[in-house]
Coordinates of C-alpha atoms in Angstrom, one line a residue:
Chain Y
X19 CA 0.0 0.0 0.0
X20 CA 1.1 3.5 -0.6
X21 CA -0.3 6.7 0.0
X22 CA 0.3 9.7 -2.7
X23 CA -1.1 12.8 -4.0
X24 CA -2.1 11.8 -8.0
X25 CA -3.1 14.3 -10.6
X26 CA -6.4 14.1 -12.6
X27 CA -5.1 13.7 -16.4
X28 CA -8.6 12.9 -17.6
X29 CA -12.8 12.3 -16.3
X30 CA -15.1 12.1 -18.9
X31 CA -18.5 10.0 -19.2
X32 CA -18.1 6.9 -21.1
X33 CA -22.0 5.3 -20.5
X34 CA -25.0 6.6 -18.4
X35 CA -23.7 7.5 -15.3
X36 CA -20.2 6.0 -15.6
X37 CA -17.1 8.1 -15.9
X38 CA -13.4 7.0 -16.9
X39 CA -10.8 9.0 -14.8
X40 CA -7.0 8.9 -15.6
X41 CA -4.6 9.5 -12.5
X42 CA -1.0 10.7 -12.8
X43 CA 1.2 9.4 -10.1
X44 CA 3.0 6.4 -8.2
X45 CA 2.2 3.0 -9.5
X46 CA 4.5 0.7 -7.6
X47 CA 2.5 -0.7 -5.2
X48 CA 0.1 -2.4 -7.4
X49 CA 1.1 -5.6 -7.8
X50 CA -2.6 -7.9 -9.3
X51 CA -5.1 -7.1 -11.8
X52 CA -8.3 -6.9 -9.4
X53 CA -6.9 -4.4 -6.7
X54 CA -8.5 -1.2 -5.8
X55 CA -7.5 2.1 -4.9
X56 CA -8.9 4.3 -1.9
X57 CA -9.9 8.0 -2.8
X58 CA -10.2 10.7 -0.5
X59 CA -12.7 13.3 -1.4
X60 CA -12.4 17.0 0.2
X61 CA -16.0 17.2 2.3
X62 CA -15.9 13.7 2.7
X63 CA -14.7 11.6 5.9
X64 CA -14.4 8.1 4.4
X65 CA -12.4 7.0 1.3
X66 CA -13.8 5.9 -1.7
X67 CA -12.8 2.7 -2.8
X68 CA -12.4 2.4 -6.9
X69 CA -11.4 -0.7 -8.5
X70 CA -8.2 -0.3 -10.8
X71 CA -9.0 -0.7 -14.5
X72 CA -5.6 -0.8 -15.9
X73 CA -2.4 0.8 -15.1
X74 CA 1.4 1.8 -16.4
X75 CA 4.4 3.0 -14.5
X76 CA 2.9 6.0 -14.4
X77 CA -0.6 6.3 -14.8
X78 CA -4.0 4.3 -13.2
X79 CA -7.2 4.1 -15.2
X80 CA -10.4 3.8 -12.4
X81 CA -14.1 3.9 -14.0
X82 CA -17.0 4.2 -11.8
X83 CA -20.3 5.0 -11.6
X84 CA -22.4 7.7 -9.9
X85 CA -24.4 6.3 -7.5
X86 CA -23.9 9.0 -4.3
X87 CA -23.0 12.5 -3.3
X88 CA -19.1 11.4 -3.1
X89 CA -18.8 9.8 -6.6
X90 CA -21.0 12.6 -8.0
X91 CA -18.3 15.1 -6.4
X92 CA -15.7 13.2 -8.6
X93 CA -17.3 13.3 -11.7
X94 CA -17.4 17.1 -11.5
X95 CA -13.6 17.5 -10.8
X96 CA -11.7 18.6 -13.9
X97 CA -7.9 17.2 -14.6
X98 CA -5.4 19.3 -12.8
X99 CA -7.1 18.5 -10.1
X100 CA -5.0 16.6 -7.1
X101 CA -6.3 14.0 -4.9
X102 CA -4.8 11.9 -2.1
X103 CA -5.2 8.5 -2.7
X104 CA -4.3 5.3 -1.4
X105 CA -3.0 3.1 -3.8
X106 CA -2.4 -1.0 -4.1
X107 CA -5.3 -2.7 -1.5
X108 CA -6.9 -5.8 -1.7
X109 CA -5.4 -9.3 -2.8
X110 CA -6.5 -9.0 -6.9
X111 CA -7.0 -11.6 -8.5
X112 CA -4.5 -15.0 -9.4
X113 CA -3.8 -15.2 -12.7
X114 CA -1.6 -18.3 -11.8
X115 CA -4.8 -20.7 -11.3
X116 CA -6.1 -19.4 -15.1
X117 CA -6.2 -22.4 -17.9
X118 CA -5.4 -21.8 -21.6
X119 CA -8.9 -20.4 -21.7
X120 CA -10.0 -18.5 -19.0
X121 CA -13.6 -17.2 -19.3
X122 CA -14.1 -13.3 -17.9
X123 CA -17.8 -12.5 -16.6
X124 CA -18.5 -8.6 -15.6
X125 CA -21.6 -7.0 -14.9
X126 CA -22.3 -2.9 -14.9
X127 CA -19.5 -1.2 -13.0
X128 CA -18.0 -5.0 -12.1
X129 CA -16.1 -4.6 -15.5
X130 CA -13.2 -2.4 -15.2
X131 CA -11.7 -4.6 -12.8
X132 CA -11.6 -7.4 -15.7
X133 CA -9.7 -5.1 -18.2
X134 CA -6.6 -5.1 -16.6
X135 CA -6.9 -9.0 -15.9
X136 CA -7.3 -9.4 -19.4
X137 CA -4.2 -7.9 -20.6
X138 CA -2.4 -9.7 -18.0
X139 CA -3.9 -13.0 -18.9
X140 CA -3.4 -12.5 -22.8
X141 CA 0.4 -11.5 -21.7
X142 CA 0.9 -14.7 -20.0
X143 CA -0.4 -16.5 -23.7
X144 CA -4.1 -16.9 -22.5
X145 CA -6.9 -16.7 -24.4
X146 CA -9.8 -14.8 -22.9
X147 CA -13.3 -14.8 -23.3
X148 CA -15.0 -11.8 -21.9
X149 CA -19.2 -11.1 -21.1
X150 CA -20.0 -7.9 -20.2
X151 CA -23.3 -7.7 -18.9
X152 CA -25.3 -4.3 -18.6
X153 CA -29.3 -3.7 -18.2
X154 CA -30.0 -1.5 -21.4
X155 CA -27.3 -0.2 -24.6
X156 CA -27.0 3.4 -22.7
X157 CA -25.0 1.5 -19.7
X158 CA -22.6 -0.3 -22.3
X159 CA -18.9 0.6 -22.2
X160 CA -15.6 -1.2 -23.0
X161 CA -16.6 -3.8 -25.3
X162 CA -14.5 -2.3 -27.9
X163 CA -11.5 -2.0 -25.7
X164 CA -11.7 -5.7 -24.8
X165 CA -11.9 -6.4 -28.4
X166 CA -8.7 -4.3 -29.0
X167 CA -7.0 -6.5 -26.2
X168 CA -7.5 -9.9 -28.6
X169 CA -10.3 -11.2 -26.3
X170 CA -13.3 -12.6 -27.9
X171 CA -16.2 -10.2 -26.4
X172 CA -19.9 -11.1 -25.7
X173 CA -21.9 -8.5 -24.7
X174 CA -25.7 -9.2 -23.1
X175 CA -28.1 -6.6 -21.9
X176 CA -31.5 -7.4 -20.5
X177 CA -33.6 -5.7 -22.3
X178 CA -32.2 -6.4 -25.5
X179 CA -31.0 -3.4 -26.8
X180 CA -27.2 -4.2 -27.4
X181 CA -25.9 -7.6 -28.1
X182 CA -27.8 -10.9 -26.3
X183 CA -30.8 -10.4 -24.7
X184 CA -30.6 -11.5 -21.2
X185 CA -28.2 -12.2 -18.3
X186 CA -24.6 -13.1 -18.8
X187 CA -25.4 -16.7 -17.8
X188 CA -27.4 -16.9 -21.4
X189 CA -24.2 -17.2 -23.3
X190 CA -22.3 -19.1 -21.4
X191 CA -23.2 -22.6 -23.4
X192 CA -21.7 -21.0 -26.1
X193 CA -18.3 -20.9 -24.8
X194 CA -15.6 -23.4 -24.1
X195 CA -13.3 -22.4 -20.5
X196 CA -11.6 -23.8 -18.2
X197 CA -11.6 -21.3 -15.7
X198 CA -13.3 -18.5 -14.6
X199 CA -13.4 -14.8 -12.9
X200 CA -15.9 -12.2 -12.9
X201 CA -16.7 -9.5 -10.8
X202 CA -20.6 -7.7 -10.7
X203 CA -23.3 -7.6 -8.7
X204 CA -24.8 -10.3 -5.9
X205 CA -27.7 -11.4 -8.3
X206 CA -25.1 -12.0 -11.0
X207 CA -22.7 -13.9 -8.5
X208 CA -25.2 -16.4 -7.8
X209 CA -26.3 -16.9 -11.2
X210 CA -22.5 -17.2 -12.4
X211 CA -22.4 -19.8 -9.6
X212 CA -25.1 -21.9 -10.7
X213 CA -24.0 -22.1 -14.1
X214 CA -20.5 -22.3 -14.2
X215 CA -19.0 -25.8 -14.7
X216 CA -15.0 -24.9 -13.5
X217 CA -13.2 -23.2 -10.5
X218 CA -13.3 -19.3 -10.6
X219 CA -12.7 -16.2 -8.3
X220 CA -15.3 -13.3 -7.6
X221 CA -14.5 -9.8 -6.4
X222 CA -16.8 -8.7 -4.4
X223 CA -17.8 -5.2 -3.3
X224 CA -19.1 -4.0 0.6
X225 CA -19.0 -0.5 2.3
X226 CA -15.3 -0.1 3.9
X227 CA -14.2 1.8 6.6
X228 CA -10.2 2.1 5.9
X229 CA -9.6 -0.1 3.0
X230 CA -6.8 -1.9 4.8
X231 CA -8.0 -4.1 7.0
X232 CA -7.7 -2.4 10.2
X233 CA -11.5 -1.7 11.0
X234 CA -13.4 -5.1 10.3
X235 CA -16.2 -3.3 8.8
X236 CA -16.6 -5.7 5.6
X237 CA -15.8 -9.1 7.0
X238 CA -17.8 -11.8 5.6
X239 CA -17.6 -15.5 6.4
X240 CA -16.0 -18.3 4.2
X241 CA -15.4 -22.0 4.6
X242 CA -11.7 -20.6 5.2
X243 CA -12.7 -18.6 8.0
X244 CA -13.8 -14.6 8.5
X245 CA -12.5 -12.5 5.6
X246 CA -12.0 -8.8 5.4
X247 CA -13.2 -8.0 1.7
X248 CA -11.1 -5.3 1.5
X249 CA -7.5 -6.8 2.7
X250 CA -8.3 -10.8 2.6
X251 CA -10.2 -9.7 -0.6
X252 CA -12.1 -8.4 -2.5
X253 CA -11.3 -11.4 -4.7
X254 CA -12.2 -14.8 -3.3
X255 CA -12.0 -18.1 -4.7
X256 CA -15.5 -19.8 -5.7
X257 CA -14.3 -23.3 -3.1
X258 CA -14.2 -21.0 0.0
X259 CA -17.6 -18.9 -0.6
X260 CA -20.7 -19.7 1.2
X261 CA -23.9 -18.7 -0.2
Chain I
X23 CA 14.5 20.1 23.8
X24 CA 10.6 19.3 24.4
X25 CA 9.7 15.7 26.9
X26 CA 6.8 14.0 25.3
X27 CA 6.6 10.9 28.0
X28 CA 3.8 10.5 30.2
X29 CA 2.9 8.3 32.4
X30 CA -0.2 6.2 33.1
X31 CA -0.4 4.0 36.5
X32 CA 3.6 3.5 36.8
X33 CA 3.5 2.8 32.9
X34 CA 6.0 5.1 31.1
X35 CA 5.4 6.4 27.7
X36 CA 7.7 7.9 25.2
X37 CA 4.5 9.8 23.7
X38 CA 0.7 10.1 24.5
X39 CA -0.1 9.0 21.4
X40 CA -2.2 5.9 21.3
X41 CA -4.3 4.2 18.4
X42 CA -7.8 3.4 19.6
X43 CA -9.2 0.2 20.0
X44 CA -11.4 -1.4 17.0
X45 CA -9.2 1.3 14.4
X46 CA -5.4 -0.1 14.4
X47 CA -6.2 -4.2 14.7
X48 CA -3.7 -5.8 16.6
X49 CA -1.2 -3.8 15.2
X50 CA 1.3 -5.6 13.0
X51 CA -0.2 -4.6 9.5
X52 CA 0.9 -1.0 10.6
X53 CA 4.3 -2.2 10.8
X54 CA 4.1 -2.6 6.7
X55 CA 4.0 1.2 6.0
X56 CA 5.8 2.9 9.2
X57 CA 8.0 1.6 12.2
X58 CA 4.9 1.3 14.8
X59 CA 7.5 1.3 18.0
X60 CA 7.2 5.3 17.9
X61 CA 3.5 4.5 19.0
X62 CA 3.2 5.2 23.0
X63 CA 1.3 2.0 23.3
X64 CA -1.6 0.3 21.3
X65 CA -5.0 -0.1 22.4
X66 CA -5.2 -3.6 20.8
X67 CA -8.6 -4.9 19.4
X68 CA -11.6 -5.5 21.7
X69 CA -11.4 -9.0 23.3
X70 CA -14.0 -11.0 24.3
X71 CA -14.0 -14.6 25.9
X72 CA -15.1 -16.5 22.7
X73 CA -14.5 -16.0 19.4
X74 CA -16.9 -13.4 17.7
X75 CA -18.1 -12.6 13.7
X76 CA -19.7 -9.4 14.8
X77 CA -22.8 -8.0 13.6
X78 CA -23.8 -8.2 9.6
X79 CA -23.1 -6.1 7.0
X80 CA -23.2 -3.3 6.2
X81 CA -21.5 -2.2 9.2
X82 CA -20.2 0.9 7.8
X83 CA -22.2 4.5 7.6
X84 CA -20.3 7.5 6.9
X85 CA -21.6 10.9 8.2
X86 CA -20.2 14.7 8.4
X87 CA -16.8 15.1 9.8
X88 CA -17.2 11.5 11.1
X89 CA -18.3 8.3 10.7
X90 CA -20.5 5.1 12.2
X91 CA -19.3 1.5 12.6
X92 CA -21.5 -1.4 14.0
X93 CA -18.7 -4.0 13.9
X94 CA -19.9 -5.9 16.8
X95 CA -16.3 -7.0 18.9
X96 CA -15.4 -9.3 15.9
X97 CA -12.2 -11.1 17.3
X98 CA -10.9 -14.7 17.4
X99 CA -11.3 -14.7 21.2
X100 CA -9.3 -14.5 24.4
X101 CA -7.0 -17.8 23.8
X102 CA -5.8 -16.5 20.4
X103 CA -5.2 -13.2 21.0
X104 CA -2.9 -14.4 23.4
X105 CA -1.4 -17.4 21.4
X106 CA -1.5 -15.8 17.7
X107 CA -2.0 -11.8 17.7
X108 CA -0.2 -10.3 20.6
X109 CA 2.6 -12.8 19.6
X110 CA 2.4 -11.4 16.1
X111 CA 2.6 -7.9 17.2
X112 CA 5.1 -8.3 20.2
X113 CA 7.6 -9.5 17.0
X114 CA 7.3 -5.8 15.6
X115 CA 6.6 -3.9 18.7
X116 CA 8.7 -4.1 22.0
X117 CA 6.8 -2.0 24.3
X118 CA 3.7 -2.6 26.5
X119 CA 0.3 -2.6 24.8
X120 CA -3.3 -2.3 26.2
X121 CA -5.7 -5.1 26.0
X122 CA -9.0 -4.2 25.1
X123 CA -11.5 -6.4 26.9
X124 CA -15.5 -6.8 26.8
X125 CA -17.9 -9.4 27.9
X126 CA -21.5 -10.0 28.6
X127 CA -21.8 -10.9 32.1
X128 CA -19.9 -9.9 35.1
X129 CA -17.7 -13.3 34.4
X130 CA -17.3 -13.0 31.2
X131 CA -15.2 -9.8 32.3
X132 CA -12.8 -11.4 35.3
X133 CA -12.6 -14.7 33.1
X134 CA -11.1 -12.8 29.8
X135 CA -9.4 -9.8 32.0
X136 CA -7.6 -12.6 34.5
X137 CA -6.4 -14.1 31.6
X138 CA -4.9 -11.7 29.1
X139 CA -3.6 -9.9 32.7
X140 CA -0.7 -13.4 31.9
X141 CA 0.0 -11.9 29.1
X142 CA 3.9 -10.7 29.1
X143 CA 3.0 -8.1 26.3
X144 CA 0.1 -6.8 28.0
X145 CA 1.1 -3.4 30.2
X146 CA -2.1 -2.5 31.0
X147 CA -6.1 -3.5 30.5
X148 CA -8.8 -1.3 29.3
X149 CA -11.9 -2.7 29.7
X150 CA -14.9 -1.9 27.7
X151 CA -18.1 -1.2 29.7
X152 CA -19.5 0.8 27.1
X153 CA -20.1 -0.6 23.4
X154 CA -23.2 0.5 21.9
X155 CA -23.2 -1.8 18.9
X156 CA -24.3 -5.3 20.7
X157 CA -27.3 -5.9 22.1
X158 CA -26.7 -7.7 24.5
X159 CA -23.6 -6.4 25.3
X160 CA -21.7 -3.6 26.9
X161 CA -24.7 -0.8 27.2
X162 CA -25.9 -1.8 30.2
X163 CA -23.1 -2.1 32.3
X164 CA -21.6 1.3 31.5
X165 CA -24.6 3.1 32.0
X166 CA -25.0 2.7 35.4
X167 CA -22.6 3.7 37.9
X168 CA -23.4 0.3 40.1
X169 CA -23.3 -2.0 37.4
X170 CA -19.7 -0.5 35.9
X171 CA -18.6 -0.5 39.4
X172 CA -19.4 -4.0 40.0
X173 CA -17.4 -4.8 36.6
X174 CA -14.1 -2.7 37.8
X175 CA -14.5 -4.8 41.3
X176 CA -14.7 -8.0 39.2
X177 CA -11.8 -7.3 36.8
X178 CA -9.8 -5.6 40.2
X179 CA -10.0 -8.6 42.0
X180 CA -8.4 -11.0 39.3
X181 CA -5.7 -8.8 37.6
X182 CA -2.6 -7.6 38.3
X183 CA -1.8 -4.9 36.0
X184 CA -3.5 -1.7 36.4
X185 CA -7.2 -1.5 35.2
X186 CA -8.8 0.9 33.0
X187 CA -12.3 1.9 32.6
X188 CA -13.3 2.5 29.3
X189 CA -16.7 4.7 29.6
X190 CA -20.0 5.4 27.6
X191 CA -20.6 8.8 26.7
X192 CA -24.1 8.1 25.9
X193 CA -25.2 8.4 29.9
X194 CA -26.5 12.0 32.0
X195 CA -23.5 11.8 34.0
X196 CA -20.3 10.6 33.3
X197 CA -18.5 12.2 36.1
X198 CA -20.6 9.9 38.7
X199 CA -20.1 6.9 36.9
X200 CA -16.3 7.3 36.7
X201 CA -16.7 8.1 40.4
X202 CA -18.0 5.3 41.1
X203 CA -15.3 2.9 39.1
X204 CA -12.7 4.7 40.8
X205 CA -14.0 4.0 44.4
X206 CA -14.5 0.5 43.1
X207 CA -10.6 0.5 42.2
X208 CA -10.1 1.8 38.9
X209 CA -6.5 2.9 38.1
X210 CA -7.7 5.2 35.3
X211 CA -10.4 6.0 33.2
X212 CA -10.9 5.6 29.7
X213 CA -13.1 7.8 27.8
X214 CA -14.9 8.1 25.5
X215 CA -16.2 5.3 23.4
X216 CA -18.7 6.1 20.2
X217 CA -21.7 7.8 20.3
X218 CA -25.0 5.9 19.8
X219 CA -25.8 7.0 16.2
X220 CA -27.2 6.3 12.9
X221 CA -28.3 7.2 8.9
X222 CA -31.1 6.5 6.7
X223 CA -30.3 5.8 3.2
X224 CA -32.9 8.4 0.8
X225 CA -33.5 6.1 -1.9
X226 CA -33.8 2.6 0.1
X227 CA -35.1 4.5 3.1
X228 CA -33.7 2.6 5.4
X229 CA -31.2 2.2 8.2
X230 CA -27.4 2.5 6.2
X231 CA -26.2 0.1 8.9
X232 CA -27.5 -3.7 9.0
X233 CA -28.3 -3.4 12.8
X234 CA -29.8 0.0 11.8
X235 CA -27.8 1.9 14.9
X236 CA -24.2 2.2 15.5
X237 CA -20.9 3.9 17.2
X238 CA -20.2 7.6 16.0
X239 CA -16.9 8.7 15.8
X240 CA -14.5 11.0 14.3
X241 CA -14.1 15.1 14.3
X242 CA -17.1 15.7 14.8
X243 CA -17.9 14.5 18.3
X244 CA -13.9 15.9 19.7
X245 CA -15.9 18.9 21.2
X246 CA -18.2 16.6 23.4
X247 CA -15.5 14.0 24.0
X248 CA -13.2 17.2 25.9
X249 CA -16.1 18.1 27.7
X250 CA -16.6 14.6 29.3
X251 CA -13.0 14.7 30.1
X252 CA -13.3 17.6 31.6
X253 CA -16.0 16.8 33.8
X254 CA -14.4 13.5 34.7
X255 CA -10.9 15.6 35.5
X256 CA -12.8 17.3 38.0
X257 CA -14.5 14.5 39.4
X258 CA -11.4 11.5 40.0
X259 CA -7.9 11.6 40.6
X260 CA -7.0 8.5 39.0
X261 CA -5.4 9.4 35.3
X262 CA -7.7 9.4 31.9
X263 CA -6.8 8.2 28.5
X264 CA -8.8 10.3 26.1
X265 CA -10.3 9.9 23.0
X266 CA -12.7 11.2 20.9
X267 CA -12.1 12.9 17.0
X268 CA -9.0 13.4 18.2
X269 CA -7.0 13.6 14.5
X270 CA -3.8 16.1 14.8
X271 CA -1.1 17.4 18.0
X272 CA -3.3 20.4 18.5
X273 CA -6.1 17.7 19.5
X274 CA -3.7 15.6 21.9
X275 CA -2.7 19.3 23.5
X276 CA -6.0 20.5 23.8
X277 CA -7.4 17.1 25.6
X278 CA -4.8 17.2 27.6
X279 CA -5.1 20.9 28.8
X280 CA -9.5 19.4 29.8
X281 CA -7.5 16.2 31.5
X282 CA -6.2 13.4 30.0
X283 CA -2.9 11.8 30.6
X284 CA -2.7 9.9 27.3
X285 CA -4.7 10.3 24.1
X286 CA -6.4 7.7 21.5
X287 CA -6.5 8.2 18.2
X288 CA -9.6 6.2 16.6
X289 CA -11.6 7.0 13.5
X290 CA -8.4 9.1 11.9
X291 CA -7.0 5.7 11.5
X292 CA -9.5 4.5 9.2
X293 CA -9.0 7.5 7.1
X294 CA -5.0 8.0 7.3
X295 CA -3.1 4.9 8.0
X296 CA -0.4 7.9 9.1
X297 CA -2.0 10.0 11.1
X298 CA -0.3 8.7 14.5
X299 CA 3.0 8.7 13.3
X300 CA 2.2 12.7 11.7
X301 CA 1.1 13.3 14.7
X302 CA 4.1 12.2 16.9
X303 CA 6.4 13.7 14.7
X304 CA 4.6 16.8 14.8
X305 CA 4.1 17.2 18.4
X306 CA 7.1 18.3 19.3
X307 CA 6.5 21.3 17.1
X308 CA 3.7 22.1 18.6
X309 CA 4.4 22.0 21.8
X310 CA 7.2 24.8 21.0
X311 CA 4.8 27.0 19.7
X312 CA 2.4 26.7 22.9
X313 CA 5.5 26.9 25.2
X314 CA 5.3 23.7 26.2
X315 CA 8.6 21.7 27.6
X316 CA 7.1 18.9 29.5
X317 CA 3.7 17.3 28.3
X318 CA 2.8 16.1 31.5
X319 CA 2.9 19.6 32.9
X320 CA -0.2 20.6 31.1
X321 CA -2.6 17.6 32.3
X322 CA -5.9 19.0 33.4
X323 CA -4.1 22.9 32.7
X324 CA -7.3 24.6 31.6
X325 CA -8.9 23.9 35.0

């Protein structure tokens, strides 16, 4: 974990609600796709915690979503604008238990995270299938980034409107893995669960005190004991999850 | 040259400065991003006689200038704090730390206390009369001055190492409570733990927190923890450990000047793994500027 001041190079909208924000500053302490960073916001007591996109040596791609009076104050922030941030938290995910063809599974804001996996995973020779799952077209952002990366992209929205009707679950026959990760929404988890035939790791999301594992405020239970989401986590593997 | 030692029931400290219980763990994942033996001591994580989840998420609410938690003791109990966390702390801290302890009967308290008192790392024991988040828990003991009197008489009569109070502010008078735990034996008084708090979410409208109330701590609730200190200066003469927003050296001065010996540092944890070691290294600097050459000359000065 470090702690740093970053500068805003870019925060634009890239779907209904969701903005893409470029940081300039310290990279060095992340060290897994899947990790997040913690964001202090003037006016604001607590953090907020942003899953990393992607990063460089010098630079760290968060997108996120309005859904409050703190990410609402972010999106209106122009670049130039400094923030204190603390970088590196959580485990991220292990790209060391991928097959050949690992299968990525977002939903809504639960995307970014799988960006930077993806590039990682494609590094390491993999070949990635990615579903992005969103509710209507408007929400829809990425797919063409994924596409960029080499990954084979499925796109399903639930009202039809943009690629496969439905969940993600719906295309899932038409894909051969042999491994999976996602990160998105509880409903989405348990549907992912039900469906998917191999191991996989899901990141999942609570409201954090510190980000660091000092305040137990997100533990959950596991067959591996009490986890803190935010330093045990957020990505755990599907074995040790109880629904 | 300014002295920043104090001392607390025979217990010297190189600095006031002490992270809070239920904000700092036990410890040792501090020692990652700063050398945590500049600490004075470490309130370690509430300890209770079993092992404990806690209470369900969300446990979390954020408010102005301060913040609510509903964690619920969460801890692996009594037998491995002692066997796995102080042990894991002692190897990147050497001084004394405080145990934290709660329970939920009057035996629950001397069983855990007259245990973790064998613990060679333990320099002192704070026990918590006063948590707001469990239901069956701590309330009722702290908010009467019998019933936290009976608890210091409980815990006095099967420890060794001095025994600290750690009190609810969410009473009509603290000073007669710690009164009371000070007749009862107390060595010092602790104070003060979160105030009983809560939010409601507008667009799910309801309760943020699972267990809809919780602890409120942080800047915004420094004002009303100095006052209790204040009143509690005047009313023992045992020493106070206080705590309450308390987030920069002006804070440790100024709860000093109302009363306290030592000062905890709690919710600014959560929101600057630094703050404790900023604020060591920027006491001294203060104190110059106030005047100050010895810290413990200005205990209870504003009175």
């Amino acid at each position: 974990m470090n702690n740093g001041i970053y500068k805003i190079l870019l925060n634009e909208r890239i779907a209904k609600d969701v903005y893409k924000m470029i940081l300039g500053g310290d990279t060095s302490a992340i060290t897994a796709p899947g990790q997040f960073i913690n964001i202090g916001l003037e006016g604001f007591y607590l953090r907020r915690p942003i899953s990393i996109c992607d990063y460089d040596d010098k630079t760290i791609t968060v997108i996120y979503k309005v859904v409050g009076q703190g990410t609402d104050e972010l999106s209106r922030l122009r670049p130039g604008h400094t923030l204190d941030i603390l970088v590196g938290l959580g485990n991220g995910y292990d790209c060391s238990k991928s097959g050949n063809a690992p299968l990525l599974v977002g939903g809504g804001v639960g995307v970014p995270p799988l960006y930077n996996l993806c590039r990682t995973l494609i590094g390491h020779g993999k070949k990635p299938t990615v579903v992005l799952g969103f509710n209507t077209a408007d929400e829809v952002f990425y797919e063409d980034e994924f596409k960029s990366l080499g990954a084979e992209v499925f796109v399903t929205t639930v009202d039809g409107s943009h690629g496969t009707k439905g969940f993600v679950t719906n295309v899932f026959d038409e894909i051969d893995y042999d491994y999976f990760y996602t990160c998105g929404p509880m409903p989405m988890f348990r549907a992912v669960n039900e469906k998917a035939k191999t191991g996989g790791q899901f990141s999942f999301e609570e409201r954090m005190g510190c980000g660091f594992g000092a305040c137990m405020g997100c533990s959950c239970k596991t067959k591996n004991g009490y986890k803190r989401i935010c330093k045990d986590g957020p990505v755990l593997e599907r074995e040790e999850i109880i629904w | 040259m300014v002295n920043t030692k104090v001392t607390l029931s025979g217990l010297t400290l190189d600095n006031p400065v002490i992270p809070a219980s239920g904000t700092f763990g036990f410890g040792y994942e501090f020692a990652d991003i700063y050398d945590i033996n500049i600490l004075g001591s470490i309130s370690c994580k509430g300890t209770t006689k079993d092992s404990r989840f806690g209470n369900p998420t969300p446990r979390i609410a954020e408010c102005t200038n301060g913040m609510i938690n509903s964690v619920g003791l969460q801890n692996p109990g009594v037998d491995k704090v002692m066997s796995e966390e102080l042990k894991k702390l002692a190897q990147v801290y050497s001084k004394p730390v405080i145990a934290n302890v709660s329970g939920f009967s009057i035996d629950e308290y001397a069983y855990t206390c007259g245990k973790i008192d064998k613990a060679p790392e333990v320099g002192l024991i704070e026990v918590n009369v006063s948590c707001p988040n469990v239901h069956n828990g701590g309330m009722s003991f702290g908010t009467s001055a019998e019933s936290a009197a009976a608890v210091t008489r409980a815990v006095k009569a099967v420890t060794t190492k001095p025994v600290y109070i750690k009190l609810s502010p969410n009473v009509t008078d603290i000073a007669s409570i710690a009164k009371a735990c000070e007749e009862a034996g107390a060595d010092g008084i602790s104070l003060i733990n979160t105030l009983l708090g809560m939010r409601i979410d507008l667009k799910t409208r309801k309760p943020v927190i699972k267990n809809k109330m919780g602890g409120f701590s942080g800047p915004a609730i420094f004002p009303v923890a100095l006052r209790m200190v204040y009143q509690v200066y005047e009313a023992v003469s045992i020493p106070i450990i206080g705590m309450g927003g308390v987030s920069s050296a002006r804070d440790v001065i100024e709860m000093m000047l109302a009363g306290a010996a030592a000062v905890q540092v709690g919710a600014a944890n959560l929101v600057d793994p630094f703050v404790c070691k900023i604020i060591i290294d920027q006491l001294p600097e203060v104190m110059e500027q106030f005047g100050i050459e010895n810290l413990t000359d200005i205990i209870g000065g504003s009175h």
